Amino acid sequence: MWDLVVGDPAFVRTAPESSSEIPGCQTRINSLKYILSKKQKTPPSARGHWSTWPAFASGQTVLKHHKPCCAPEERQSSNKQALLTVPKPRYLEQLESYLRKELQSLDLTKKNSQELKLQPYREIFEFFIDNFKTYKPLLSAIKDEYELTLAHQKKTIRALEPLKAMITTVSEECTRQILALQEKEKDEINMLKQEKQRLLKFIDKIKEEKNSLQTQVEHLQTSVAEEYAHYLNEYSARKLLLAKLNDMHNEQLDMTRHQVQDIKGEDVVKLTLALKVARQDLTKAQVKLNTMIADYEDVVPRRDFESLQKKYSDLLQEMKTLQKNFDQLHKEYETLLEVHRETAEERDNFCTELQRVQHNYTPRPNWPKCSEVIPGGADRWACLAEGKSSSQLVDVLLEEIGTGALKEINVFPGWGKGDKVPVYLRHEGEVKNKKLTKKDVVNILKDVWKEKIALEQQTGKRSSLPEFFLSYLQKKYGDAAAMEWSYTLYENMRLCRSNHVLSSFYNILTGKVGEQQYHSQNQLISNLQKELAACDSSNSGFLTSKQFSMALREAFPLKRKESIQELLDASKYKLDSTEDLIDYISLFKEDEEGNSEPFVAKLRSQYVREKQEYLKQLKSKLGDVIEVKADDLKGAFYTIDPDIDDQTLDTYIGLAYQVRREQPGQEVVPVETALERLLAGDVRRVGPSPREGSTAGFEGH
């Protein structure tokens, strides 16, 4: 490839007008021309001619894509070696050096960096135009055309700038319209859902009609079969009748021919021969007729066949469409049937629950009538009945009647001194009734618990409540009066079942309930009090409903949400519906007769209920077995309560088999006996239920 060089470096011309658009452009062009004119030393013989320096010689070139301009003979292989030895013209090197310096001095980080980069190339090109006189018109025309094209492109870009902003505005407007259409389509979707429900009802109606039509079709098919058999019989009878008629007709013809022959006197032989031939033809025709009737009896005309075939094709297509619709309807029907079944189950469950509630709570007795026979009248009865259920009111009523009758008794008959008689009731003869009030009984029993707990903490040994009860009375009232106090306290405890202090002491004293259950309930209440106090950072004695609920969840992490809500409702028993502060200290107070607030009563009832549910799961896991071994019982406990520890499990096994932990029972015991013993003891869930996870709904402490 060959490049052009300047023929007359001393020749200087003014730069074109297009270069004046950039400040300092004219000055730099003139400076460049002066430098080049001083340094360029091109021989005079070379002026105005093509340079012989090749483009592939040593040195770096800038214009790399020019087309060859030299004659073919100058590119002969004989001249290649000589051309490669020619050095690059200094004039070209100066232009390239100037271009590199200008490009390096530009700041290409600006927006118009491409225009700045184009300017050095424009200056080099203008210098070429000025120094090449022969090609100046053509090069100027090329430059002007490029300048016009660039100006046109800039004008087009400036015209398109407003369209960009317009496109953004239109896009936002379209987005708003799309959102509006989506809102509008919501109503249409609701209408379509209603239409779907209406169509489902219509489908059910169509199904009923289809079943009715199916029944009618079956009935008609039976009728057609009967008619077909009837017509078949008629057809056979008709064929027999036609055969008889043909025979009779033939006989008549024979008789007629004989008469004609006799009258006309024709040739008998000829007539006989003709008759024989006629009979043979008749026989052939009859056979052929019978064959055709037999062969084509069930054949229909082609026109009827084509008509029936077309009708069959239409019916087949219609049947396929109906079958497809039927399959779709069947799927929807199965879905609706499943929904209906689930709804029916829920309805049955609700009906059963309603019947149970109605059975338990209706009809409600007229409890205010009891105020007429209770000492103290309506005021005392209102105080006794406040916040109690019907079952609790029955206990209260029986308690009032029993205590009233107890005050009329002066002496109690002794139970004797047999081994089956409890130690605190072993006495022969009559025992005086001390006629204590409920308040006195409660105070004495509380003092018994206080003394017993203090003694056990001092000695570190657990004592039997019946024996300690007797020793306490003997120590406090003497051996002679101990039985009087014992019998009086026992009868009061036996009758006053609604009072927790009396009923719990009586159940433990008689062995119905383990003593550990009493201590566990007290510990449970004590832990809850500590948790509530910890939530009360201001020590005001009040908590909001939210704080109270959070404290309950912290104290009882395994309780169900329903149980937490029951406790929350019980805490608001005496509060105004609009009041949000709960006086948690007053929830644990007791009156002078030892009756606790509804909140503590609900807490104790939940303790018993959750233990019953726990043992019910245990019984369900054991299955229908009558007797159970210790290992099987352990496995059942592990299944329903995976988080139970070995120490607690050994305690439960000891309760069930009436042995100590270090002596696990090896014998089998009846399942009912084991469950009764566990129910009497302190048995509680340790971890969450495996079916319910963290929301098992049972308390664990």
PDB file of C-alpha atoms in Angstrom, residues 615-623:
ATOM      1  CA  LEU A 615     -52.949 -39.588  79.917  1.00  0.00           C
ATOM      2  CA  LYS A 616     -55.642 -39.964  77.265  1.00  0.00           C
ATOM      3  CA  GLN A 617     -52.924 -39.835  74.585  1.00  0.00           C
ATOM      4  CA  LEU A 618     -50.934 -42.382  76.581  1.00  0.00           C
ATOM      5  CA  LYS A 619     -53.920 -44.732  76.714  1.00  0.00           C
ATOM      6  CA  SER A 620     -54.548 -44.308  73.002  1.00  0.00           C
ATOM      7  CA  LYS A 621     -50.905 -45.181  72.281  1.00  0.00           C
ATOM      8  CA  LEU A 622     -51.102 -48.339  74.436  1.00  0.00           C
ATOM      9  CA  GLY A 623     -54.063 -49.512  72.362  1.00  0.00           C
TER      10      GLY A 623
END
